[in-house]
XYZ file of C-alpha atoms in Angstrom:
765
model
C -94.346 0.838 -34.038
C -95.958 3.402 -36.110
C -99.806 4.947 -36.331
C -100.756 6.296 -39.638
C -103.908 7.915 -39.827
C -105.682 7.199 -43.704
C -105.365 9.514 -46.559
C -105.820 10.119 -50.296
C -103.375 7.745 -52.999
C -102.303 9.474 -55.774
C -101.243 6.737 -57.881
C -97.553 7.053 -59.940
C -97.067 5.058 -63.018
C -93.785 4.525 -62.650
C -91.405 2.575 -60.151
C -88.167 0.674 -59.986
C -89.951 -2.019 -57.369
C -92.584 -4.129 -56.737
C -94.093 -5.437 -52.975
C -93.308 -8.786 -53.186
C -96.651 -10.408 -51.566
C -99.692 -8.853 -50.074
C -102.603 -10.237 -48.134
C -105.821 -10.239 -48.729
C -105.138 -11.894 -52.246
C -106.593 -8.987 -55.125
C -110.509 -9.855 -55.659
C -110.901 -12.346 -53.098
C -113.895 -12.943 -50.861
C -115.200 -14.329 -47.428
C -112.637 -12.533 -45.249
C -113.110 -11.811 -41.825
C -114.365 -8.076 -40.845
C -111.160 -7.483 -38.810
C -108.944 -8.346 -41.638
C -105.754 -6.607 -41.810
C -104.046 -5.870 -44.865
C -100.451 -7.349 -45.256
C -97.176 -6.096 -47.338
C -94.110 -7.637 -47.634
C -91.238 -6.594 -49.867
C -87.809 -8.601 -50.004
C -85.820 -5.381 -48.773
C -85.896 -3.152 -46.290
C -88.582 -0.145 -46.091
C -87.228 2.971 -44.937
C -89.237 4.669 -41.771
C -89.074 8.022 -43.285
C -91.159 6.499 -46.222
C -94.015 4.379 -44.287
C -94.743 8.091 -42.051
C -95.126 9.736 -45.283
C -96.571 7.223 -47.293
C -100.640 7.283 -48.822
C -101.984 4.542 -47.583
C -106.087 4.185 -47.621
C -108.155 1.304 -46.842
C -111.876 2.161 -48.038
C -115.064 -0.109 -47.195
C -117.851 0.835 -49.532
C -120.238 0.795 -46.615
C -118.497 1.424 -44.143
C -115.891 4.405 -45.356
C -112.620 5.300 -44.903
C -111.086 3.528 -41.810
C -108.231 4.671 -39.519
C -105.685 1.885 -39.155
C -102.149 1.553 -36.937
C -99.121 0.617 -39.079
C -96.960 -2.597 -37.251
C -93.820 -2.799 -38.889
C -91.671 -5.526 -38.312
C -88.847 -8.142 -40.058
C -86.476 -5.463 -40.322
C -88.667 -3.138 -41.967
C -89.532 -5.644 -44.758
C -93.056 -6.124 -43.006
C -95.858 -3.675 -42.862
C -99.318 -4.505 -41.231
C -101.910 -2.008 -41.472
C -104.808 -3.216 -38.574
C -108.054 -1.004 -38.703
C -108.798 0.329 -36.226
C -112.714 -0.588 -36.623
C -113.793 -3.972 -38.259
C -115.546 -3.806 -41.611
C -119.250 -4.555 -42.483
C -120.386 -7.814 -43.837
C -120.891 -8.158 -47.239
C -118.706 -5.315 -48.029
C -116.205 -4.667 -50.398
C -112.825 -3.066 -49.557
C -110.356 -0.968 -51.716
C -106.597 -0.709 -50.798
C -104.111 1.901 -52.142
C -100.847 2.378 -51.242
C -97.598 4.681 -52.440
C -94.802 6.700 -51.968
C -92.965 3.386 -50.165
C -88.943 3.706 -50.588
C -86.123 0.961 -49.539
C -83.593 2.075 -47.167
C -81.301 1.946 -50.209
C -83.807 4.846 -52.082
C -85.166 2.711 -54.122
C -88.660 3.223 -55.239
C -91.658 0.855 -54.788
C -94.292 0.870 -56.992
C -97.836 2.009 -55.960
C -100.096 -0.842 -55.274
C -103.978 -0.901 -55.210
C -106.429 -3.881 -54.787
C -109.654 -4.858 -52.971
C -111.432 -7.635 -51.412
C -114.552 -9.013 -50.072
C -115.910 -9.089 -46.685
C -118.173 -12.582 -45.700
C -121.718 -12.452 -45.451
C -122.251 -13.776 -42.224
C -120.847 -12.543 -38.580
C -118.081 -14.777 -37.312
C -118.684 -15.782 -34.043
C -116.345 -14.056 -30.947
C -113.745 -17.107 -30.834
C -111.351 -15.448 -28.676
C -114.266 -14.526 -25.622
C -115.400 -17.899 -25.954
C -115.468 -19.945 -22.535
C -115.232 -23.442 -21.955
C -117.271 -25.061 -19.513
C -115.182 -26.531 -16.346
C -115.712 -30.151 -15.616
C -115.709 -31.639 -11.988
C -113.364 -34.447 -12.885
C -109.829 -33.491 -12.877
C -107.775 -36.703 -12.063
C -104.118 -35.884 -10.926
C -102.667 -38.624 -13.106
C -103.306 -40.274 -16.110
C -105.861 -43.091 -16.313
C -104.455 -46.632 -16.010
C -103.214 -48.024 -19.041
C -101.887 -51.580 -19.921
C -98.915 -52.639 -21.910
C -99.440 -55.076 -24.740
C -95.541 -55.585 -25.719
C -92.469 -54.839 -24.659
C -90.353 -53.021 -23.538
C -87.880 -54.741 -25.526
C -84.102 -53.665 -25.920
C -83.441 -50.319 -28.856
C -85.898 -48.417 -27.306
C -85.114 -44.349 -28.662
C -84.100 -42.573 -25.649
C -86.108 -39.297 -24.494
C -89.709 -39.191 -22.677
C -93.027 -39.471 -24.792
C -95.227 -36.742 -25.081
C -98.420 -37.830 -24.444
C -102.038 -36.830 -24.891
C -105.324 -38.275 -24.306
C -108.586 -37.218 -23.700
C -112.376 -38.468 -22.638
C -115.429 -36.658 -23.006
C -114.164 -33.126 -22.076
C -111.703 -34.101 -19.818
C -107.847 -33.603 -21.731
C -105.085 -34.714 -20.287
C -101.311 -34.146 -20.943
C -98.398 -36.372 -19.540
C -94.167 -37.186 -20.345
C -94.052 -40.653 -19.761
C -90.644 -42.148 -19.570
C -88.839 -43.988 -22.326
C -90.537 -47.491 -22.253
C -94.030 -45.317 -20.469
C -93.187 -47.029 -17.148
C -93.183 -44.081 -15.412
C -95.322 -40.802 -15.614
C -93.082 -37.820 -15.581
C -95.007 -34.777 -15.638
C -98.884 -34.222 -16.020
C -101.335 -31.811 -16.553
C -105.130 -32.037 -16.490
C -107.442 -29.108 -17.289
C -110.816 -28.998 -19.303
C -108.969 -26.360 -21.726
C -106.086 -28.566 -22.890
C -106.212 -29.113 -26.475
C -104.148 -31.991 -28.653
C -100.839 -32.240 -30.369
C -98.766 -31.843 -27.304
C -95.085 -31.715 -28.482
C -92.101 -29.942 -28.925
C -90.511 -27.497 -30.790
C -87.063 -26.547 -32.895
C -86.508 -23.633 -30.458
C -86.698 -26.203 -27.241
C -90.415 -24.633 -26.754
C -93.092 -27.622 -25.732
C -96.833 -26.776 -26.407
C -100.382 -28.084 -26.987
C -103.695 -26.575 -28.334
C -105.651 -24.543 -25.914
C -109.671 -24.511 -25.785
C -109.570 -21.338 -23.884
C -109.336 -19.353 -25.193
C -108.241 -20.701 -28.863
C -105.114 -20.662 -29.685
C -102.204 -22.742 -28.648
C -99.935 -22.686 -24.940
C -96.583 -22.412 -25.018
C -94.479 -23.824 -21.709
C -91.417 -22.283 -20.104
C -88.641 -24.534 -19.166
C -90.645 -25.504 -16.356
C -93.559 -27.061 -17.771
C -95.768 -23.770 -16.678
C -98.158 -22.175 -19.499
C -95.868 -19.077 -20.520
C -98.010 -17.755 -23.148
C -101.000 -18.671 -25.637
C -100.606 -17.924 -29.472
C -103.765 -16.704 -31.394
C -104.272 -16.216 -34.822
C -104.730 -12.672 -36.132
C -108.277 -11.440 -37.951
C -110.341 -12.941 -35.992
C -110.104 -16.234 -36.861
C -110.039 -19.599 -34.170
C -107.166 -21.671 -34.234
C -107.387 -25.105 -34.717
C -106.326 -27.661 -32.536
C -104.924 -30.068 -35.707
C -101.035 -28.310 -35.888
C -98.763 -25.269 -34.861
C -95.146 -24.966 -35.597
C -93.257 -22.832 -34.047
C -89.736 -22.082 -35.266
C -86.363 -20.931 -33.899
C -86.547 -17.514 -35.683
C -89.736 -16.791 -33.289
C -92.131 -17.278 -36.295
C -95.396 -19.308 -35.559
C -97.836 -21.091 -38.288
C -101.262 -22.321 -37.575
C -104.456 -22.599 -39.362
C -108.471 -22.029 -38.543
C -111.089 -23.730 -40.339
C -113.380 -21.207 -41.793
C -116.790 -21.399 -42.135
C -118.734 -20.009 -44.607
C -122.666 -20.119 -46.555
C -121.963 -20.946 -50.290
C -124.498 -21.465 -52.619
C -123.747 -25.408 -53.374
C -126.521 -25.499 -56.372
C -124.037 -22.920 -57.758
C -121.143 -25.691 -57.754
C -122.733 -29.150 -58.401
C -126.286 -29.997 -59.292
C -128.609 -31.089 -57.044
C -126.317 -28.611 -53.799
C -127.816 -27.192 -50.911
C -128.428 -23.384 -51.839
C -127.925 -23.210 -48.266
C -124.801 -25.343 -47.310
C -122.484 -24.301 -45.045
C -118.701 -24.996 -46.169
C -115.357 -25.503 -44.303
C -112.659 -23.819 -45.923
C -109.574 -22.992 -44.301
C -106.971 -20.232 -43.107
C -102.993 -20.621 -43.108
C -101.362 -17.778 -40.941
C -97.632 -17.631 -40.454
C -97.197 -14.712 -37.511
C -93.733 -13.357 -36.634
C -92.086 -13.339 -32.961
C -93.890 -9.353 -32.380
C -97.048 -11.215 -33.088
C -97.074 -9.653 -37.200
C -99.079 -11.652 -39.700
C -96.163 -12.690 -42.090
C -98.220 -14.414 -44.547
C -102.423 -15.809 -44.642
C -103.232 -18.715 -47.001
C -106.746 -19.475 -47.931
C -108.088 -22.260 -49.340
C -110.711 -19.581 -50.863
C -108.227 -18.564 -53.103
C -106.861 -21.563 -54.314
C -108.962 -24.479 -53.988
C -112.213 -26.019 -55.629
C -114.903 -27.304 -53.394
C -115.233 -30.322 -56.234
C -111.580 -31.097 -55.769
C -113.162 -33.760 -52.784
C -114.564 -36.514 -54.915
C -115.262 -38.987 -51.999
C -117.523 -36.647 -49.772
C -121.443 -36.095 -50.516
C -121.606 -32.524 -51.520
C -125.012 -32.807 -51.592
C -125.572 -32.318 -47.991
C -125.745 -29.125 -45.785
C -122.425 -29.012 -44.393
C -119.742 -30.055 -45.920
C -115.996 -29.948 -44.979
C -114.210 -30.897 -48.823
C -110.337 -30.450 -47.297
C -109.811 -30.719 -43.930
C -106.274 -29.787 -43.188
C -104.856 -31.713 -40.518
C -100.848 -30.858 -40.524
C -98.648 -28.327 -42.140
C -94.798 -28.879 -42.256
C -91.745 -26.177 -43.079
C -90.252 -27.938 -45.630
C -86.551 -27.837 -46.077
C -86.499 -25.360 -48.525
C -88.948 -22.568 -46.521
C -92.159 -23.683 -48.091
C -95.143 -25.367 -46.671
C -96.523 -29.124 -47.030
C -99.930 -29.370 -45.679
C -101.657 -32.576 -45.201
C -105.681 -32.014 -46.860
C -107.050 -35.650 -45.673
C -110.754 -35.286 -47.623
C -108.789 -34.824 -50.800
C -106.441 -37.551 -50.169
C -103.638 -34.753 -50.638
C -100.363 -33.538 -49.769
C -100.068 -29.790 -51.064
C -96.969 -27.429 -50.941
C -97.158 -24.291 -51.109
C -94.671 -20.947 -51.603
C -94.573 -19.214 -48.583
C -92.844 -16.019 -50.172
C -95.860 -15.774 -52.792
C -98.546 -18.377 -51.601
C -98.568 -19.866 -55.347
C -99.533 -23.518 -55.354
C -95.903 -25.649 -55.979
C -97.740 -29.211 -56.502
C -100.453 -31.300 -55.105
C -99.697 -35.245 -54.734
C -102.603 -37.019 -54.167
C -104.819 -40.081 -54.840
C -107.320 -38.400 -56.722
C -106.232 -38.256 -60.307
C -107.929 -34.880 -61.128
C -106.004 -32.967 -58.969
C -102.634 -35.162 -58.346
C -99.279 -33.999 -59.908
C -96.912 -36.526 -58.738
C -96.841 -40.244 -60.150
C -96.416 -42.990 -57.954
C -93.925 -45.274 -58.841
C -94.433 -48.988 -56.960
C -97.546 -47.995 -54.425
C -101.688 -47.446 -55.660
C -101.553 -44.066 -53.268
C -102.641 -42.589 -49.831
C -105.830 -41.704 -48.574
C -107.699 -39.902 -45.535
C -103.745 -39.147 -44.181
C -102.368 -37.352 -41.262
C -98.926 -36.190 -39.805
C -97.087 -35.897 -43.202
C -93.832 -34.710 -42.388
C -90.409 -34.467 -43.772
C -87.462 -36.569 -42.800
C -83.886 -35.723 -42.096
C -83.061 -38.268 -45.294
C -85.283 -35.967 -47.248
C -88.053 -38.782 -47.394
C -91.447 -37.951 -46.265
C -93.224 -40.153 -43.572
C -97.094 -39.652 -43.412
C -99.612 -41.814 -41.302
C -101.897 -43.664 -44.241
C -105.037 -44.377 -42.303
C -105.873 -45.440 -46.124
C -110.219 -45.250 -45.789
C -110.195 -45.721 -49.591
C -107.974 -47.935 -50.255
C -107.202 -51.135 -48.053
C -108.630 -50.181 -45.237
C -105.679 -51.009 -43.242
C -104.020 -48.718 -41.948
C -100.471 -48.045 -42.389
C -96.968 -45.956 -41.498
C -95.357 -44.853 -44.841
C -92.433 -43.285 -45.787
C -91.781 -42.131 -49.290
C -88.893 -40.862 -51.535
C -90.516 -37.719 -53.270
C -88.618 -36.929 -56.503
C -89.583 -33.023 -56.976
C -87.959 -32.593 -59.934
C -89.443 -35.181 -62.087
C -92.304 -35.131 -59.758
C -92.342 -39.217 -58.829
C -93.048 -40.798 -55.736
C -92.068 -44.259 -54.516
C -92.462 -46.008 -51.628
C -89.163 -47.121 -49.504
C -91.050 -48.149 -46.610
C -93.838 -49.134 -44.981
C -95.505 -50.360 -41.612
C -98.680 -52.054 -40.718
C -99.503 -53.068 -37.520
C -99.550 -57.373 -36.540
C -103.309 -56.798 -36.281
C -104.217 -54.895 -39.461
C -105.765 -52.441 -37.359
C -107.678 -49.525 -39.530
C -108.168 -46.228 -38.086
C -110.608 -43.949 -39.732
C -109.778 -41.294 -38.609
C -106.495 -39.516 -36.256
C -103.284 -41.010 -36.072
C -99.414 -39.855 -36.416
C -96.389 -40.955 -36.328
C -92.381 -39.522 -35.450
C -88.898 -40.841 -36.504
C -86.894 -41.084 -34.073
C -82.737 -40.272 -34.286
C -82.291 -43.905 -33.891
C -84.410 -45.091 -37.071
C -87.163 -46.091 -34.105
C -90.726 -45.091 -35.513
C -93.099 -43.971 -32.728
C -96.694 -44.232 -33.389
C -100.567 -43.335 -32.207
C -102.915 -45.643 -34.121
C -106.222 -43.335 -34.217
C -109.507 -44.111 -33.824
C -109.548 -47.539 -34.719
C -112.791 -49.153 -34.791
C -113.969 -52.484 -32.591
C -111.300 -52.354 -31.070
C -111.392 -53.301 -27.303
C -108.990 -50.646 -26.376
C -109.250 -46.949 -26.566
C -105.803 -44.713 -27.521
C -103.120 -47.464 -28.898
C -99.637 -46.493 -29.244
C -96.373 -47.958 -29.812
C -92.962 -47.712 -30.862
C -91.458 -49.700 -33.765
C -87.537 -49.875 -34.835
C -86.482 -49.805 -38.381
C -87.082 -53.391 -39.108
C -90.970 -53.546 -37.767
C -90.358 -54.971 -34.541
C -92.822 -54.254 -32.154
C -90.408 -52.669 -29.243
C -93.451 -51.180 -26.854
C -96.997 -50.786 -27.221
C -99.374 -49.399 -24.597
C -103.619 -49.289 -24.562
C -105.244 -47.103 -22.718
C -109.066 -48.005 -21.575
C -111.862 -47.949 -24.122
C -113.404 -44.153 -24.169
C -109.699 -42.771 -23.990
C -108.798 -41.173 -27.167
C -105.492 -39.931 -28.317
C -103.877 -37.493 -31.171
C -100.484 -37.777 -31.744
C -97.610 -39.354 -29.623
C -94.223 -38.221 -30.097
C -90.923 -38.993 -28.436
C -87.961 -36.169 -27.771
C -84.661 -36.226 -25.791
C -86.215 -33.417 -23.387
C -87.405 -32.969 -20.095
C -88.569 -29.847 -17.984
C -86.464 -28.361 -15.368
C -87.357 -29.598 -11.544
C -90.590 -26.549 -10.501
C -90.158 -25.444 -7.311
C -93.605 -23.320 -7.080
C -93.851 -21.111 -3.852
C -94.854 -17.644 -2.899
C -92.422 -14.528 -4.488
C -94.321 -11.910 -2.767
C -91.192 -10.161 -0.762
C -94.061 -9.163 2.047
C -95.674 -12.489 2.503
C -94.551 -14.133 5.309
C -93.510 -17.567 3.571
C -91.555 -15.394 0.976
C -90.098 -18.311 -0.575
C -86.643 -16.352 -3.478
C -85.788 -19.895 -4.119
C -88.818 -20.849 -6.099
C -89.536 -20.652 -9.827
C -92.745 -20.220 -10.295
C -94.995 -17.746 -8.168
C -98.317 -19.448 -7.235
C -99.901 -16.146 -5.387
C -102.382 -18.635 -4.299
C -99.563 -19.696 -1.688
C -98.682 -16.684 -0.412
C -99.520 -16.163 3.386
C -99.687 -13.122 5.325
C -99.252 -12.488 9.185
C -101.103 -9.424 9.917
C -101.046 -9.346 13.666
C -97.390 -10.765 13.890
C -97.962 -13.223 16.056
C -95.467 -15.583 13.890
C -98.473 -17.538 12.671
C -100.664 -16.903 9.843
C -104.562 -17.974 9.091
C -102.805 -20.469 6.855
C -101.065 -21.937 10.000
C -104.174 -21.899 11.886
C -104.049 -18.154 13.189
C -108.186 -18.120 13.946
C -107.815 -14.347 15.020
C -104.649 -12.931 12.853
C -105.764 -8.920 14.204
C -104.798 -10.732 17.894
C -101.770 -11.412 18.661
C -102.591 -13.081 21.512
C -104.483 -15.626 19.771
C -102.808 -18.061 17.780
C -101.591 -21.527 17.628
C -98.787 -21.315 19.758
C -100.854 -19.412 22.578
C -101.532 -20.793 25.982
C -105.138 -21.142 26.307
C -107.139 -20.016 29.062
C -109.715 -22.531 30.236
C -113.114 -21.510 30.768
C -113.013 -17.955 29.799
C -115.168 -18.428 26.307
C -112.130 -17.425 24.328
C -110.443 -20.067 21.948
C -106.598 -18.686 22.481
C -104.803 -21.445 21.052
C -107.185 -21.760 17.994
C -107.857 -25.663 19.131
C -111.700 -26.292 18.753
C -112.943 -23.363 20.621
C -112.184 -22.392 24.368
C -110.039 -25.261 26.436
C -113.137 -26.442 28.660
C -111.602 -29.900 29.305
C -108.121 -29.176 30.898
C -107.356 -32.702 31.646
C -108.405 -33.711 27.986
C -110.651 -36.988 28.863
C -113.212 -35.681 26.948
C -115.592 -34.180 29.481
C -116.094 -30.588 30.343
C -115.183 -28.951 33.783
C -117.977 -26.737 33.066
C -120.642 -29.509 32.928
C -119.553 -33.352 34.506
C -116.443 -33.606 34.915
C -115.756 -33.531 38.564
C -111.990 -32.861 38.649
C -110.782 -31.293 35.123
C -107.472 -31.545 36.290
C -107.197 -35.259 36.456
C -107.662 -37.198 33.058
C -108.757 -40.752 35.310
C -111.574 -38.481 37.047
C -114.559 -38.032 34.569
C -118.015 -39.365 34.150
C -117.828 -43.074 33.135
C -114.553 -43.695 34.426
C -113.687 -47.126 36.445
C -114.221 -46.212 40.243
C -111.540 -47.433 42.852
C -113.935 -48.043 46.160
C -112.473 -47.117 49.206
C -109.526 -44.689 48.088
C -111.701 -41.132 48.991
C -111.976 -40.419 45.785
C -114.965 -39.791 43.445
C -113.476 -41.337 39.759
C -116.599 -41.407 37.878
C -118.113 -38.357 39.613
C -121.259 -40.130 40.987
C -122.141 -39.624 44.580
C -118.412 -39.601 46.068
C -116.159 -42.478 46.417
C -117.264 -45.830 46.117
C -118.060 -47.792 49.470
C -121.148 -49.945 48.733
C -119.090 -51.778 46.044
C -122.283 -55.066 46.098
C -124.770 -52.472 45.735
C -126.516 -53.977 48.805
C -126.813 -50.558 50.635
C -124.239 -51.019 53.417
C -120.611 -49.896 53.274
C -117.702 -51.796 52.945
C -115.624 -49.402 55.157
C -118.385 -49.806 58.309
C -121.078 -52.920 58.478
C -120.675 -54.849 55.244
C -118.432 -57.959 55.769
C -118.015 -58.832 52.094
C -119.000 -55.791 50.209
C -118.202 -58.122 47.148
C -121.075 -59.919 47.530
C -125.166 -58.300 48.269
C -126.381 -61.270 49.487
C -123.943 -60.960 52.835
C -124.652 -57.785 54.863
C -125.887 -56.850 58.098
C -129.512 -57.545 56.817
C -128.957 -60.920 55.288
C -130.276 -63.771 56.427
C -127.712 -66.052 57.750
C -128.021 -69.777 56.594
C -126.565 -72.021 59.002
C -123.473 -74.615 58.928
C -122.201 -73.021 55.304
C -118.908 -71.588 56.812
C -120.628 -68.296 55.343
C -121.440 -65.061 57.933
C -124.447 -63.784 55.873
C -125.419 -61.331 58.017
C -122.115 -60.037 59.430
C -122.829 -61.211 62.916
C -119.956 -63.589 65.220
C -119.296 -65.700 61.778
C -121.270 -68.648 60.745
C -124.474 -69.680 61.871
C -123.828 -73.087 63.744
C -126.088 -72.829 66.530
C -129.485 -72.492 65.511
C -131.374 -73.290 68.376
C -129.473 -70.849 70.163
C -128.837 -73.614 72.964
C -125.142 -72.837 73.424
C -124.023 -76.183 71.716
C -123.120 -76.081 67.690
C -125.383 -78.278 65.400
C -121.689 -78.972 63.953
C -120.160 -80.705 67.455
C -122.040 -81.942 69.971
C -125.893 -80.403 69.480
C -127.843 -83.308 68.043
C -130.739 -81.045 67.740
C -130.053 -77.614 66.775
C -133.466 -76.766 65.848
C -134.521 -77.434 69.366
C -133.335 -75.767 72.450
C -134.388 -78.326 74.618
C -131.914 -80.633 73.196
C -128.267 -80.454 73.712
C -125.309 -82.531 75.680
C -126.462 -80.725 78.945
C -129.763 -81.253 79.058
C -131.777 -83.175 81.391
C -132.878 -86.464 80.178
C -136.837 -87.325 79.998
C -137.405 -91.000 80.230
C -139.608 -93.301 77.825
C -140.339 -90.150 75.431
C -138.630 -91.031 72.544
C -135.984 -88.269 72.646
C -132.120 -88.411 73.287
C -132.724 -85.012 75.374
C -128.890 -85.360 76.375
C -127.478 -86.627 73.157
C -126.296 -89.815 74.484
C -126.937 -91.269 71.881
C -130.614 -92.685 73.161
C -133.561 -92.030 75.255
C -133.505 -93.072 78.757
C -136.105 -96.296 79.689
C -137.248 -96.516 82.470
C -139.742 -98.935 83.659
C -140.705 -99.948 80.639
C -141.563 -103.679 79.966
C -138.318 -105.102 77.858
C -140.134 -107.485 76.176
C -143.757 -109.260 76.385
C -143.696 -112.843 76.470
C -145.525 -113.119 72.837
C -142.849 -111.408 71.264
C -139.104 -111.913 70.679
C -136.583 -109.428 68.958
C -133.085 -109.626 68.395
C -130.146 -108.966 66.078
C -128.349 -111.908 64.464
C -126.717 -112.765 61.100
C -127.040 -108.986 60.388
C -130.898 -108.499 60.329
C -132.846 -107.169 63.058
C -135.503 -109.912 63.555
C -138.964 -109.469 65.551
C -141.352 -112.681 65.784
C -144.926 -111.337 67.312
C -147.415 -113.810 67.992
C -150.622 -112.126 69.231
C -151.833 -111.047 65.486
C -152.002 -107.425 66.448
C -150.517 -104.695 64.554
C -147.395 -103.194 65.675
C -145.169 -100.296 64.561
C -141.020 -100.880 64.855
C -138.772 -97.695 65.041
C -135.090 -98.709 65.564
C -132.619 -95.665 66.573
C -128.443 -95.705 66.314
C -125.876 -94.778 68.993
C -126.535 -91.308 67.986
C -130.376 -90.993 68.532
C -131.007 -91.523 64.577
C -133.832 -93.237 63.585
C -132.640 -95.931 61.271
C -136.001 -97.909 60.897
C -139.297 -96.414 60.949
C -142.345 -99.028 59.706
C -145.723 -99.461 60.781
C -148.951 -101.752 59.397
C -147.080 -104.469 60.974
C -148.118 -108.420 62.078
C -146.461 -110.969 62.752
C -142.709 -111.976 61.948
C -139.978 -109.546 60.276
C -136.781 -108.893 59.897
C -134.866 -105.704 58.832
C -131.176 -105.608 57.462
C -128.614 -103.746 59.623
C -125.645 -105.309 58.254
C -124.281 -101.960 57.743
C -124.722 -100.307 60.862
C -122.279 -103.276 62.879
C -120.934 -102.691 65.700
C -123.382 -100.191 66.761
C -125.573 -99.923 69.864
C -129.620 -99.951 69.077
C -132.606 -99.103 70.713
C -135.620 -100.816 69.293
C -139.262 -99.307 69.976
C -142.512 -102.074 69.394
C -145.057 -99.474 69.293
C -148.984 -101.054 69.966
C -151.823 -98.836 70.018
C -152.105 -99.042 73.522
C -148.942 -99.948 74.226
C -144.881 -99.622 73.623
C -142.411 -102.457 74.421
C -138.480 -101.016 74.655
C -135.259 -103.109 73.921
C -131.890 -101.910 73.885
C -129.442 -104.869 71.896
C -125.898 -104.779 70.859
C -124.405 -105.632 67.470
C -120.769 -106.812 66.568
C -121.718 -107.684 62.816
C -121.840 -111.236 61.987
């Protein structure tokens, strides 16, 4: 690489050889302010002549420019790169003399000029792309509409889909049943593919260029256009010799009133610029639509509006003869350009005013995409058919460039007769199959649709992404990235991985205190080797030695702090809320010592409470007699209520009266059986009045009283139980006593002034 300061030129009229190609084209206009000059010869130019040549770059406003001389391609190529930009709307003159070939032949001096654009182009290279928050981890779910069927071509699908600002690229296996590789970034662009040199690439929007991927699928380099242009996403080609072909859209102000009647004098028109770069980044060739094409070549678009895209280049292909084949959508045209001189070789178009090729058995194509030369010499294209049938098709043509005829040899329409108004692509496979992206299909219930068909038009596979997800091209190659081992390749890092194939500095970890732990491994103080996840925590000292949730204040791990509520932090069965085990001398729930009053009646089960499971049983409880329960915990159940020494459940016939018991003295004639012998003692009482009779007969106690006085009848059985007690009686009455058969009865007839008692025995009927 040489640097030469601009000097003065003395033109010589004689020479033996001419420069083969130069750029910019003589007397051309609308060039970028950062344009470089290209000189290309068909023989190597000597370094000595380059160093001693007289070369000048002079702007009519900016004056003489210093520049750097870059030499490449075996000294057949020279780039003159100005060290400062030109000025808008100035005219630049280039003069070169004194060059010789290595063989000693003189190269004729050359002089030409070019005009700079009237506008200041944007600084594309420094454009920033706003990051999006949504970055998926894999492709959106897609549907398999058809297949897979036998006969699919081997290889993996290079897949690109986009929704809004989110773009994703992936490798799908041969039948699209697996995602083998995936990347999702806001800066991703379209046209994910593999080049003949084995390098994969996709368009990049940050900055505008094309990202080359290494063998692991990692971004390795980004290719940019020179001269200040921003690479367009539609296509990029990279060749085995290291050259790359890119193009840019070039928006320029044009007074369209001078082009068409009624045109906008302040219109903006999209031209385009094609560049071929060498492996070293030198500009090999630049071709601009402004220099060769007319805006009026477009007969489909409205040329009276303010913003016009008359050509819309969407693919470029290096033909088998090393010249360019370009697809221009808006002129319905395939254009062939000489790579050596830039001259147009032919134009093949549906527009009759520019067409140079005769269609033999077809009416032509419209708004086409993805024009490619096949190995059999034919040309394959995706024909959108916007201005013809509006049934999109894939077409294979036999193009006779000698006789300038085009013969349709094969075509395919989707079974649903889809119409893609824009985008689309097709890729022929070695086995004759064709892989298709169906473009932006209007009124479709799906988003991006992709197919693989065989040579007979049979659908072997068709998939569709959800509405809102669009694609660009779909290609298939027998290719897969190598396994990626991402790791830290910094030898000073704790986790240095010599086996890593990709360095990720963000993965590198460092152990400053050399305790065997890094902050990423949980070392909460990498400046103190006594503090790390493997250290033993010292409880209650306010220091988190083991880097686990602060200082250790819950030694037994029961969830309670030994500094607060846990009354024994060495036993995880002891803490507030634990189940208390009574009478074991341990305070499990840390509440007022061991539990000794289970029923909560205020008395300890270890002392006076004879049943600590029942709060109704304690020394202060009221005793309920005869229920078999010792409520007051005193000498068992209460069975001697009156305290006369006899149980109401046994011999005491009245346990509520201490004067009545088997040892009591009987008081005669009082109606009370004090000694519990079955009846009151009758002494000196008239047994029966003359006008009354009392007897038991046929199951009845019968009483006949003739005085007419009122009386009461009381009858007691042998245990002193009153079985009849009825007053207000006069005359004769009888009472059924059959259920008391075999008993002894005491019958008392009580008048207002006297009482008669009779003792009767009865053995039943």
